[in-house]
C-alpha positions as YAML, in Angstrom:
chain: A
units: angstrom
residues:
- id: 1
  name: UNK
  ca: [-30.97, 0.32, 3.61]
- id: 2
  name: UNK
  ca: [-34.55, 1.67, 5.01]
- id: 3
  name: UNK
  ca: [-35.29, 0.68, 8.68]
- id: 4
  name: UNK
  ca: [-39.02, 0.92, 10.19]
- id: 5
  name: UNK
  ca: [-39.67, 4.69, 11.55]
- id: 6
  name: UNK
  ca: [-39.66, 2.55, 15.33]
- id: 7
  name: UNK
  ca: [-36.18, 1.37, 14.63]
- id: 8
  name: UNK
  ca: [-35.23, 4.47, 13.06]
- id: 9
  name: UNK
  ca: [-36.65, 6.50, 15.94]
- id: 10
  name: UNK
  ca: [-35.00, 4.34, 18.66]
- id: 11
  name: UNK
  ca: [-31.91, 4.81, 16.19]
- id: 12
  name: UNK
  ca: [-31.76, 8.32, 16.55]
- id: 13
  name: UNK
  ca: [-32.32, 8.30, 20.24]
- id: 14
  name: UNK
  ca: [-30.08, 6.52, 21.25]
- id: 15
  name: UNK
  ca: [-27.31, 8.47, 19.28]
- id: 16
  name: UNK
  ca: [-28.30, 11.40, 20.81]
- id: 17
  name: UNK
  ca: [-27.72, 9.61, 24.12]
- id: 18
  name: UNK
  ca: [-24.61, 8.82, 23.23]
- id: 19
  name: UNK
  ca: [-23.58, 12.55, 21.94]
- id: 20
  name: UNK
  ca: [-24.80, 13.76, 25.34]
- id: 21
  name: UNK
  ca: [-23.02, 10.97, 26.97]
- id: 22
  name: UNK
  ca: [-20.12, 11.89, 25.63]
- id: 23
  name: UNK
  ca: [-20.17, 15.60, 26.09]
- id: 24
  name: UNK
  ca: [-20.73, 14.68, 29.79]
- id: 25
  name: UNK
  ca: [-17.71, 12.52, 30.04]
- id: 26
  name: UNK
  ca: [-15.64, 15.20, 28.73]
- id: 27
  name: UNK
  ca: [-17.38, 17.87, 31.04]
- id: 28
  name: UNK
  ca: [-16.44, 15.17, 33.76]
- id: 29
  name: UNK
  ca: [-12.55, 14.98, 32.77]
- id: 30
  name: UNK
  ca: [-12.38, 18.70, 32.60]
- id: 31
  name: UNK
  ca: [-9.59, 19.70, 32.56]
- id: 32
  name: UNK
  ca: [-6.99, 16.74, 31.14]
- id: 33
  name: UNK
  ca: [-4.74, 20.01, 29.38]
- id: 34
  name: UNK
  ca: [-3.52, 23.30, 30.13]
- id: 35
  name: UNK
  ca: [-6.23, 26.27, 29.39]
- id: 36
  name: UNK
  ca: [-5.37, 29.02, 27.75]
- id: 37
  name: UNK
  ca: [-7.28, 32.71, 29.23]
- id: 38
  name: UNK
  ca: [-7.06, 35.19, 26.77]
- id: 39
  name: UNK
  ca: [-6.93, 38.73, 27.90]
- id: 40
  name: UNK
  ca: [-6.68, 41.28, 25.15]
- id: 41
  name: UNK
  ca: [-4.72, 44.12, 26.99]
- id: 42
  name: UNK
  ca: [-0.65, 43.99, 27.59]
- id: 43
  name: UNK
  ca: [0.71, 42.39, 30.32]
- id: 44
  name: UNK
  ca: [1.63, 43.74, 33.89]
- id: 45
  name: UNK
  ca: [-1.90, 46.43, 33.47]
- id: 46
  name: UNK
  ca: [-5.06, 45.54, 36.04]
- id: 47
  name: UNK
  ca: [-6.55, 42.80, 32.99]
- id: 48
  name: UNK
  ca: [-3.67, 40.93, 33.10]
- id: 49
  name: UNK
  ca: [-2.92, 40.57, 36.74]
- id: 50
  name: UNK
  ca: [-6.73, 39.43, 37.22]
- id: 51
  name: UNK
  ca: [-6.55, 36.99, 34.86]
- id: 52
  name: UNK
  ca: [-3.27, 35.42, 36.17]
- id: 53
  name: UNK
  ca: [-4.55, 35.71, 39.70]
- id: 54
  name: UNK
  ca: [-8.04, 33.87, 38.29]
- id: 55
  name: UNK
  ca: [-5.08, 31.67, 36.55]
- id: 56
  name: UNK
  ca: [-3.59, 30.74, 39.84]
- id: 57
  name: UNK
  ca: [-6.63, 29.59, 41.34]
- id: 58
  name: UNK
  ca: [-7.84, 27.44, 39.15]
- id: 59
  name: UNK
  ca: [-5.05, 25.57, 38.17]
- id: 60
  name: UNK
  ca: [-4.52, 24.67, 41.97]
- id: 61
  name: UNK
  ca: [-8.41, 23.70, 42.36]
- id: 62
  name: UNK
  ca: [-8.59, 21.93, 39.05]
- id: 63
  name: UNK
  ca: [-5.37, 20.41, 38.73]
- id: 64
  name: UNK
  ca: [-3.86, 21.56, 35.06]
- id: 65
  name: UNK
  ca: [-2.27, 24.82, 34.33]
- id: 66
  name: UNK
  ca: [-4.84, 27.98, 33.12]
- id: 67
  name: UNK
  ca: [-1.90, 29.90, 31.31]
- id: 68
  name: UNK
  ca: [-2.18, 33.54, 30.47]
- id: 69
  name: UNK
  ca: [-2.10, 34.57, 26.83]
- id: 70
  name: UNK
  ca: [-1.81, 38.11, 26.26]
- id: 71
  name: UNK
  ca: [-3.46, 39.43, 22.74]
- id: 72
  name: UNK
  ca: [-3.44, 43.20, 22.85]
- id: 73
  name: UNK
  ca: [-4.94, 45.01, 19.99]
- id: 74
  name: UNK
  ca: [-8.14, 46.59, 18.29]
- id: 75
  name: UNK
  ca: [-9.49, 47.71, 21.63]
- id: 76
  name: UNK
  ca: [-9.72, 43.96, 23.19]
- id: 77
  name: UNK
  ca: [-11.30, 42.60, 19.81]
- id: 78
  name: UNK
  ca: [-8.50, 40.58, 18.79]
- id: 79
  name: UNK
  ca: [-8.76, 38.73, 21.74]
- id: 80
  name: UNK
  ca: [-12.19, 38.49, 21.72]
- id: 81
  name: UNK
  ca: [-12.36, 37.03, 18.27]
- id: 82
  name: UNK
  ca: [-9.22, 34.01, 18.78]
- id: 83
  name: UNK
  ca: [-12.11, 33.05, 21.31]
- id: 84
  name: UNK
  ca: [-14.83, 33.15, 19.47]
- id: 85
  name: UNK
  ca: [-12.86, 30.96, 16.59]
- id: 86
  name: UNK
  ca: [-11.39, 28.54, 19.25]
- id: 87
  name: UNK
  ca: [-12.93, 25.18, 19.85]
- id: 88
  name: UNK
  ca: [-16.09, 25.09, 22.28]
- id: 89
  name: UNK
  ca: [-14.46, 22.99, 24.74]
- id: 90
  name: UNK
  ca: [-13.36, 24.93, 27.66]
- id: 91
  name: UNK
  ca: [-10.02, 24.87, 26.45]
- id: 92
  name: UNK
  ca: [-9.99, 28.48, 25.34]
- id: 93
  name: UNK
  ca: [-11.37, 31.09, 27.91]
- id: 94
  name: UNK
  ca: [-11.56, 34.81, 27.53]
- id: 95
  name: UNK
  ca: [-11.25, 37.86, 30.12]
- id: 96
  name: UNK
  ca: [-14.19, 39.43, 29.24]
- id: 97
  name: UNK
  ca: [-14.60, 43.21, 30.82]
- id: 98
  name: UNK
  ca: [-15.84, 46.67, 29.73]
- id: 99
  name: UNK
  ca: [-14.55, 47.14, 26.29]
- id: 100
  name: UNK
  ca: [-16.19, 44.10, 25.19]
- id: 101
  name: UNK
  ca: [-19.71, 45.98, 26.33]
- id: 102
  name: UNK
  ca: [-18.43, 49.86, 24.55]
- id: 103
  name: UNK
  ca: [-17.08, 47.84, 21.46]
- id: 104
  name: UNK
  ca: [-20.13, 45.68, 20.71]
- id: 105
  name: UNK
  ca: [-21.65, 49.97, 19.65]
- id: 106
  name: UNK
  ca: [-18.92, 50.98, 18.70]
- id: 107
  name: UNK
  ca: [-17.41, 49.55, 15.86]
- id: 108
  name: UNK
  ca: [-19.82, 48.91, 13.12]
- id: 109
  name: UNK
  ca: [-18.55, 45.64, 11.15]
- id: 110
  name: UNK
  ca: [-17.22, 43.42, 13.99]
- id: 111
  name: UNK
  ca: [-16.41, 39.24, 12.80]
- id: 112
  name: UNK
  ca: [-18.23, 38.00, 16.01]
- id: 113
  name: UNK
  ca: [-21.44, 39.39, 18.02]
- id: 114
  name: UNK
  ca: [-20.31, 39.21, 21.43]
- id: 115
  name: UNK
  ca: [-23.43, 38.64, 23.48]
- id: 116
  name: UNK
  ca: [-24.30, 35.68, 21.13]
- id: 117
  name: UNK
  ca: [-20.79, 34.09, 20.29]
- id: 118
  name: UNK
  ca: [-19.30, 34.01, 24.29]
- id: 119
  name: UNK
  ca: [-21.04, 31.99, 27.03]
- id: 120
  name: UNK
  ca: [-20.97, 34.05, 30.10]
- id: 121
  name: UNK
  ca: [-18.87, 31.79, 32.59]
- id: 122
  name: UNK
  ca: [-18.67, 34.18, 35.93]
- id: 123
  name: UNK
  ca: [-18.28, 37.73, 37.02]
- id: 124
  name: UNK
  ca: [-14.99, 38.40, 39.04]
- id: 125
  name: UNK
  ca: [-15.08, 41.94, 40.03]
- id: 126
  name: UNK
  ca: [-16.35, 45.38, 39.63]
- id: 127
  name: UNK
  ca: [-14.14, 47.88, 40.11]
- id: 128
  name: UNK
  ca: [-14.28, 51.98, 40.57]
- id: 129
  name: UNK
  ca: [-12.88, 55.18, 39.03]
- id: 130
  name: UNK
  ca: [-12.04, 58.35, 40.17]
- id: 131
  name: UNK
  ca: [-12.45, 61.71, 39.01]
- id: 132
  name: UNK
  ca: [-8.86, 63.71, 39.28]
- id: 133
  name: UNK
  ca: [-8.36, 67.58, 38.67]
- id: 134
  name: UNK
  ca: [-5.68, 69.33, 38.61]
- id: 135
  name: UNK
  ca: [-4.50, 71.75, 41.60]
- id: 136
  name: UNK
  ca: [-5.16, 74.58, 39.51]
- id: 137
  name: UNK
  ca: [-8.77, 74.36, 38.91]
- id: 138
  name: UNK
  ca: [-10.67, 76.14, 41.50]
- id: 139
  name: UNK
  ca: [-13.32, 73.56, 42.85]
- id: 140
  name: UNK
  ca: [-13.05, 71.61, 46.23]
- id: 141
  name: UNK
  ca: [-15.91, 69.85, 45.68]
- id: 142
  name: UNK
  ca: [-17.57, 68.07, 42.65]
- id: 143
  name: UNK
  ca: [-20.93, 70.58, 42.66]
- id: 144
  name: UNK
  ca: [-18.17, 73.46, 42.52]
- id: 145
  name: UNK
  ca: [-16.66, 72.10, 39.55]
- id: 146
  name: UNK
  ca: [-19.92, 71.31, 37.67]
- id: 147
  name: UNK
  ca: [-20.96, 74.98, 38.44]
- id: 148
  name: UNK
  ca: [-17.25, 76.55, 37.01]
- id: 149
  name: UNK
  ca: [-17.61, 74.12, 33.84]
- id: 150
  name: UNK
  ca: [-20.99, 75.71, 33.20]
- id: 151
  name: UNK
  ca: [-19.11, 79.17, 33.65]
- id: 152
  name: UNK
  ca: [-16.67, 78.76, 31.37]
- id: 153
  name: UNK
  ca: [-17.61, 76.52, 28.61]
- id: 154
  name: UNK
  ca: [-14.37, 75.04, 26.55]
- id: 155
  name: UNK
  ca: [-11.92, 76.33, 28.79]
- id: 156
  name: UNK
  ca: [-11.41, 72.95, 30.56]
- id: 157
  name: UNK
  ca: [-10.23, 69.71, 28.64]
- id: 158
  name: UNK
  ca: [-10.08, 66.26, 30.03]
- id: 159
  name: UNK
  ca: [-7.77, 63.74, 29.20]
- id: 160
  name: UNK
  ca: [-8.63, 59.87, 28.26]
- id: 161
  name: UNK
  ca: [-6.78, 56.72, 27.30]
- id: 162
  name: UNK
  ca: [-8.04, 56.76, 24.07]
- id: 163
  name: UNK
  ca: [-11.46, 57.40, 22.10]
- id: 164
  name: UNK
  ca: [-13.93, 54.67, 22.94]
- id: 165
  name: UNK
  ca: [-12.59, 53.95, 26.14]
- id: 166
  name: UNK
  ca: [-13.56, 53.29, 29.64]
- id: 167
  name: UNK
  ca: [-11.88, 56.41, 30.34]
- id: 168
  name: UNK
  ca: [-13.69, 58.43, 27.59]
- id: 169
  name: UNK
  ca: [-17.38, 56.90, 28.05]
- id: 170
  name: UNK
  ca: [-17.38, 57.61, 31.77]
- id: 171
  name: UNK
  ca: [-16.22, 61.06, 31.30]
- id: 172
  name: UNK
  ca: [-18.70, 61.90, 28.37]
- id: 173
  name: UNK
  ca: [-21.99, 60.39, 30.49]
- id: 174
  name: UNK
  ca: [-20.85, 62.69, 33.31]
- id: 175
  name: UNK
  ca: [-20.91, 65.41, 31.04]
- id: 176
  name: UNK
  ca: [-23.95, 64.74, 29.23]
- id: 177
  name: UNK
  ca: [-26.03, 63.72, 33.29]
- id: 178
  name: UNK
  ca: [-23.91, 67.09, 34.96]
- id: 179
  name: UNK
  ca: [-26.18, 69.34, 32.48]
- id: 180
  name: UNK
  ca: [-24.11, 68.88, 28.89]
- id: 181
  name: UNK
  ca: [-21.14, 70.30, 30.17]
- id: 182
  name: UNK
  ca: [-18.40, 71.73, 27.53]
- id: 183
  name: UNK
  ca: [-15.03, 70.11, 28.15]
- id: 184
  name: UNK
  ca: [-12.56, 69.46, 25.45]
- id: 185
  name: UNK
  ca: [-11.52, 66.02, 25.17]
- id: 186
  name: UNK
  ca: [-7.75, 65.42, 24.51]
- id: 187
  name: UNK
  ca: [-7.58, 61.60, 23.69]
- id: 188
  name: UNK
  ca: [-3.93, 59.63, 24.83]
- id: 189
  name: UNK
  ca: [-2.30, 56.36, 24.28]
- id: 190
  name: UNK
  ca: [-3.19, 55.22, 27.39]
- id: 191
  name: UNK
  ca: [-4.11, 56.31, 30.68]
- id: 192
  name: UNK
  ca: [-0.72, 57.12, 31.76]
- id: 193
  name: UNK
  ca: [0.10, 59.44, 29.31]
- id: 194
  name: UNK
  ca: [-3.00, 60.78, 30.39]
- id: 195
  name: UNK
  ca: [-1.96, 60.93, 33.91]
- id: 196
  name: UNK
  ca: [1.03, 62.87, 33.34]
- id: 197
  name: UNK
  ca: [-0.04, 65.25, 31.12]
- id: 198
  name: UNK
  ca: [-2.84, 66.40, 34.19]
- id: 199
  name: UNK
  ca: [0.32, 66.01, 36.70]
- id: 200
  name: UNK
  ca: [1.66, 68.86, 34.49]
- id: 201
  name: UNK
  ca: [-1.27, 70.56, 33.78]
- id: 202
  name: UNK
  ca: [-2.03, 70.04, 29.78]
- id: 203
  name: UNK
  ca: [-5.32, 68.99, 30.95]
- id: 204
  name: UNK
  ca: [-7.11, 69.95, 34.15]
- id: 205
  name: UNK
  ca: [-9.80, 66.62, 34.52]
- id: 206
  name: UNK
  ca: [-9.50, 62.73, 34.19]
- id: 207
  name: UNK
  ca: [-11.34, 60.13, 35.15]
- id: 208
  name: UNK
  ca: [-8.91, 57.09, 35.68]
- id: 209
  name: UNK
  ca: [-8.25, 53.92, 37.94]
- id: 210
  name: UNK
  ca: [-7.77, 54.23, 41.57]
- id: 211
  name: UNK
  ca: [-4.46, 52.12, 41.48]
- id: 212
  name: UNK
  ca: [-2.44, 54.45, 39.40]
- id: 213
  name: UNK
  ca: [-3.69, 57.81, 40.75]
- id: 214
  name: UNK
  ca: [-4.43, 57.08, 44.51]
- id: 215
  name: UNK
  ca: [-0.75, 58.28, 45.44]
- id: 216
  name: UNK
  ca: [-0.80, 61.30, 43.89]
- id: 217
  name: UNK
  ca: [-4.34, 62.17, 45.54]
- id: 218
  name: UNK
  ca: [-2.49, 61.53, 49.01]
- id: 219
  name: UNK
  ca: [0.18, 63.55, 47.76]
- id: 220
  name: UNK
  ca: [-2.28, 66.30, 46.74]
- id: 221
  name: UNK
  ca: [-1.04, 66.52, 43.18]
- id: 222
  name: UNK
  ca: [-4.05, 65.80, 41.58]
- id: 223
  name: UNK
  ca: [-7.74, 66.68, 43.46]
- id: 224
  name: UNK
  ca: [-10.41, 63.74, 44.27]
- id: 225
  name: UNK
  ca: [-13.70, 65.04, 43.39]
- id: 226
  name: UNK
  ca: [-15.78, 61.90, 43.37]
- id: 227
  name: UNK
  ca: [-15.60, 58.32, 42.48]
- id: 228
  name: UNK
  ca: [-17.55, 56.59, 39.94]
- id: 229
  name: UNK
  ca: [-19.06, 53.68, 41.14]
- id: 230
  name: UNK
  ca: [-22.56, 53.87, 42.77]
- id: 231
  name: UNK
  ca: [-21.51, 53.94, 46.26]
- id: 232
  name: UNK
  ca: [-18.08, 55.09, 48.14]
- id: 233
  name: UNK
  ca: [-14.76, 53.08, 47.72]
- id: 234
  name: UNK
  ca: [-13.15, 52.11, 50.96]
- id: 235
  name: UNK
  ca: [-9.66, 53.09, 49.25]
- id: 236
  name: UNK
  ca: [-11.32, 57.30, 49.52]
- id: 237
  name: UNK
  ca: [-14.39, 57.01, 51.80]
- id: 238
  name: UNK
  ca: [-14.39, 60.32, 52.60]
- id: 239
  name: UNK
  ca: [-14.84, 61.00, 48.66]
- id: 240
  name: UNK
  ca: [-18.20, 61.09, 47.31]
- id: 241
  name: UNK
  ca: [-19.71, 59.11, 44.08]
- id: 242
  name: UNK
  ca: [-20.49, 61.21, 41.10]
- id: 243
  name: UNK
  ca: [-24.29, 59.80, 41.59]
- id: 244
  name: UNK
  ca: [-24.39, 61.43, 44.71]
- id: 245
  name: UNK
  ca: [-25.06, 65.21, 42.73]
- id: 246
  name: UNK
  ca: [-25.54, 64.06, 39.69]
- id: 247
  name: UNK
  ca: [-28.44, 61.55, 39.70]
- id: 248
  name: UNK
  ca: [-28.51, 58.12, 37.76]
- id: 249
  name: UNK
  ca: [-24.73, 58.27, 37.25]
- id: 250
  name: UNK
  ca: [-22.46, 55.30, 37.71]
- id: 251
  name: UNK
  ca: [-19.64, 53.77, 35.82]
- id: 252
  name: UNK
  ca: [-17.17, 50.88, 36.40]
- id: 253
  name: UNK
  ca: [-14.96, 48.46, 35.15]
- id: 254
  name: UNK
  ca: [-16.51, 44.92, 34.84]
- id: 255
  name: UNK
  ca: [-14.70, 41.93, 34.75]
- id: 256
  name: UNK
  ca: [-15.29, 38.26, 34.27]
- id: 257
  name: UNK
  ca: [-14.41, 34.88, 32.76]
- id: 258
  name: UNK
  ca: [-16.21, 34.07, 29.27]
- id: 259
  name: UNK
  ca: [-15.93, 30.84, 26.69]
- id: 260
  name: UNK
  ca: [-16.82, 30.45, 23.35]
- id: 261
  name: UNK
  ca: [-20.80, 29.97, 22.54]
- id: 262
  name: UNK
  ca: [-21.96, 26.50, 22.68]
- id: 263
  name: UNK
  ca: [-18.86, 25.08, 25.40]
- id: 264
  name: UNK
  ca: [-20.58, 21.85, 27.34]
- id: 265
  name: UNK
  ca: [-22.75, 23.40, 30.32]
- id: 266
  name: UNK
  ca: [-21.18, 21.10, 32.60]
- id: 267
  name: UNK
  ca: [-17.69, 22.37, 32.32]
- id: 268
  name: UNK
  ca: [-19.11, 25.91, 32.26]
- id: 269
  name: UNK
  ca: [-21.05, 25.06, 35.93]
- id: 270
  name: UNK
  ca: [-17.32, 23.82, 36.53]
- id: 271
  name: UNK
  ca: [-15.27, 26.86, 36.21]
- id: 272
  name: UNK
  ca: [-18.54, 28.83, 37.57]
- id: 273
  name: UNK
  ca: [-18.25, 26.74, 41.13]
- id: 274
  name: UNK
  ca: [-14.64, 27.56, 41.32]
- id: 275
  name: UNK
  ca: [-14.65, 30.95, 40.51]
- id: 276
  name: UNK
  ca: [-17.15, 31.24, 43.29]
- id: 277
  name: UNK
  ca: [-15.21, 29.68, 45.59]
- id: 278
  name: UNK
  ca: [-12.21, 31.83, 44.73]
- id: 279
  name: UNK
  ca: [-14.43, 34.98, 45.15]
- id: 280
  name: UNK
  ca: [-15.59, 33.77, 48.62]
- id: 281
  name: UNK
  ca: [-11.72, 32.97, 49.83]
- id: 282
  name: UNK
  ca: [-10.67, 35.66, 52.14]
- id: 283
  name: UNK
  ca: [-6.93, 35.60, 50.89]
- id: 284
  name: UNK
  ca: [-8.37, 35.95, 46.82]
- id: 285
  name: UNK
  ca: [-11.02, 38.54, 48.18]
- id: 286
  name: UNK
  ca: [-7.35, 40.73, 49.59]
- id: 287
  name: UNK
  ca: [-6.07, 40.31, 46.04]
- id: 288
  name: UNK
  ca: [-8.85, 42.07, 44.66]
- id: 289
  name: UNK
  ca: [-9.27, 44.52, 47.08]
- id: 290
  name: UNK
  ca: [-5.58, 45.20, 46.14]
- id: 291
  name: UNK
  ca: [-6.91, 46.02, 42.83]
- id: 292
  name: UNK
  ca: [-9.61, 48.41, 43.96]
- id: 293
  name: UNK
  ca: [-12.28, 45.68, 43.03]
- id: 294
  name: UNK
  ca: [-14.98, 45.02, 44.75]
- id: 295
  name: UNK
  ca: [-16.16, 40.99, 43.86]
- id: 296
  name: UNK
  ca: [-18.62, 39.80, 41.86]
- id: 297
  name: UNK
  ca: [-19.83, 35.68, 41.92]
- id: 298
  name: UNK
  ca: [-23.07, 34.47, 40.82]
- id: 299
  name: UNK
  ca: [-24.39, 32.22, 38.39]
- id: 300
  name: UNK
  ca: [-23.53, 32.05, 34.69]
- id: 301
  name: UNK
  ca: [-26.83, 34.36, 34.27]
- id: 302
  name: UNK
  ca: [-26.10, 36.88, 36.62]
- id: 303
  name: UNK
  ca: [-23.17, 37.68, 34.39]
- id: 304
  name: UNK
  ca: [-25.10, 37.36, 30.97]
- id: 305
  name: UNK
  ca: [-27.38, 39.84, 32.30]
- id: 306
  name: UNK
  ca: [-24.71, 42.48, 33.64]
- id: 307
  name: UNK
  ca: [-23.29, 42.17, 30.65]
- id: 308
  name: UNK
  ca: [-26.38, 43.16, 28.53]
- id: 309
  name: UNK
  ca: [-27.13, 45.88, 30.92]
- id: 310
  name: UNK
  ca: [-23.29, 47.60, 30.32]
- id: 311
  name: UNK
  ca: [-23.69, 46.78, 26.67]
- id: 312
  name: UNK
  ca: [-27.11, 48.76, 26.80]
- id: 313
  name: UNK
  ca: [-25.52, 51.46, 28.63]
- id: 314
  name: UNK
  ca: [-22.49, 52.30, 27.02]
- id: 315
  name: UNK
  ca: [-24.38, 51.53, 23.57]
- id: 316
  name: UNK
  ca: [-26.12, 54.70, 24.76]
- id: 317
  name: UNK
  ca: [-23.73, 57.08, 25.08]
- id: 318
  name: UNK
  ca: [-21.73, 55.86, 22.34]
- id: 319
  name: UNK
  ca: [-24.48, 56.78, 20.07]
- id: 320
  name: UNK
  ca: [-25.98, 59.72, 21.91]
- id: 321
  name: UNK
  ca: [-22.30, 61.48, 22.31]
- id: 322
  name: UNK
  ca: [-21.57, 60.28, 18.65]
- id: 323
  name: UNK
  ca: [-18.40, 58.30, 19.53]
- id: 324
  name: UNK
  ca: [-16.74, 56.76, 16.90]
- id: 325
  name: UNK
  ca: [-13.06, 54.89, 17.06]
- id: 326
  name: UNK
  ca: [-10.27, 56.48, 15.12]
...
């Protein structure tokens, strides 16, 4: 059957009204089922508690359970990749953070491209690291220790929680911004291992979370020599940031909520007002201070563009410290 192009115009109009209709209704139910938040690290660590804590939140705002899934693996890119596959309907929701930035450089055949297959939903929080030595190395201060690694090149090594890291990439731009320092990089399964390897002395420097190493600073088994982020933390304000001697260094762990490209905007602006509101609750704000975060808010943009600017970042120093994953 032909119609007239008026009839077939009108036609087509008004099915697109109807599609956009409908995609508002459902951004209007949102959400009428539970929602899964993917996080792509092992329960119990920093990734997981935010999420569940994100989790909480939103299934007492928004009336339906936001249930944790946990699928560790690949660096986060499992994870990463069930969203990307899931259905764009807000159903599916990933923890986005760091490794999603460092992985988009470096691994070379990826299924997904991350920037263009998530939809930036909200940043949740930014959060510092500090750089621990070992009792045994002879700097007080973070200026000392640049000046003994230039001394004694290869004679120091610095443990990570694995090549490609957050751990490793902040550790190798300090090196390459402090003057191309030689340090030996001994590579663990995790930051623990890590940590207890400098507790013993098998390596003498490590850059790591504040959470797990902020006792053993008090304790004075491991040295504070600066913290990572581009100002102080109130957790060590009497320790410096890195960017403080070494200029145009800073490094941190980003986190935030993300959704497969393409999800309805309206259930996007959604999850972005509540995650806002979470982020300016005082007792939420307390929970993230608990996990040496510092929040984040904004709109859906603010994210997209942090994102791209950590993505740049760590894209150069994967490729400028020739980085590649095991």
């Amino acid at each position: 059957m032909k119609f007239p192009r008026r009839q077939f115009l009108h036609l087509a109009a008004s099915c697109a009204a109807v599609l956009a209709g409908s995609r508002f209704a459902r951004a209007q139910t949102y959400p009428s089922r539970p929602v899964r938040i993917v996080v792509g690290f092992a329960a119990g660590g920093p990734n997981d508690i935010l999420a569940r804590l994100i989790g909480q939140w939103l299934s007492e705002q928004l009336g339906q359970q936001f249930v944790v899934e946990n699928r560790p693996g690949a660096g986060s890119n499992i994870a990463t990749e069930t969203v990307v596959r899931a259905a764009p309907d807000g159903y599916t929701l990933l923890l986005v953070g760091t490794p999603n930035a460092i992985n988009a450089t470096l691994y070379d055949k990826l299924n997904f491209n991350f920037i263009l297959d998530i939809a930036p939903v909200a940043g949740l929080m930014r959060g510092a690291l500090v750089m621990v030595v070992h009792p045994s190395v002879p700097a007080k201060t973070l200026p000392e220790f640049i000046a003994y690694a230039k001394a004694n090149p290869a004679k120091l090594a610095y443990g990570s929680g694995g090549i490609g890291g957050i751990t490793h990439v902040t550790a190798e731009l300090f090196k390459e911004l402090a003057g191309g320092l030689d340090i030996l990089h001994v590579p663990y399964r995790g930051a623990a291992p890590a940590l207890t390897d400098l507790l013993g002395g098998q390596v003498q420097v490590l850059f790591v979370g504040l959470a797990p190493s902020i006792g053993y600073i008090s304790a004075g088994k491991v040295r504070a020599l600066a913290v990572t982020t581009a100002t102080r933390s109130a957790e060590l304000p009497d320790i410096p940031s890195v960017g403080e001697f070494v200029p145009g260094y800073e490094a941190s762990s980003l986190f935030g909520l993300g959704a497969p490209k393409n999800t309805p905007t309206g259930i996007i602006d959604t999850l972005n007002k509540q995650i806002n509101a979470a982020l300016a609750n005082s007792k939420f704000q307390t929970q993230i201070a608990s996990l040496d975060g510092t929040v984040l808010g904004g709109e859906p943009a603010d994210f997209a563009k942090l994102i791209a600017e950590e993505t740049a970042k760590w894209g150069k120093v994967i490729r400028t410290r020739n980085i590649k994953p095991t």
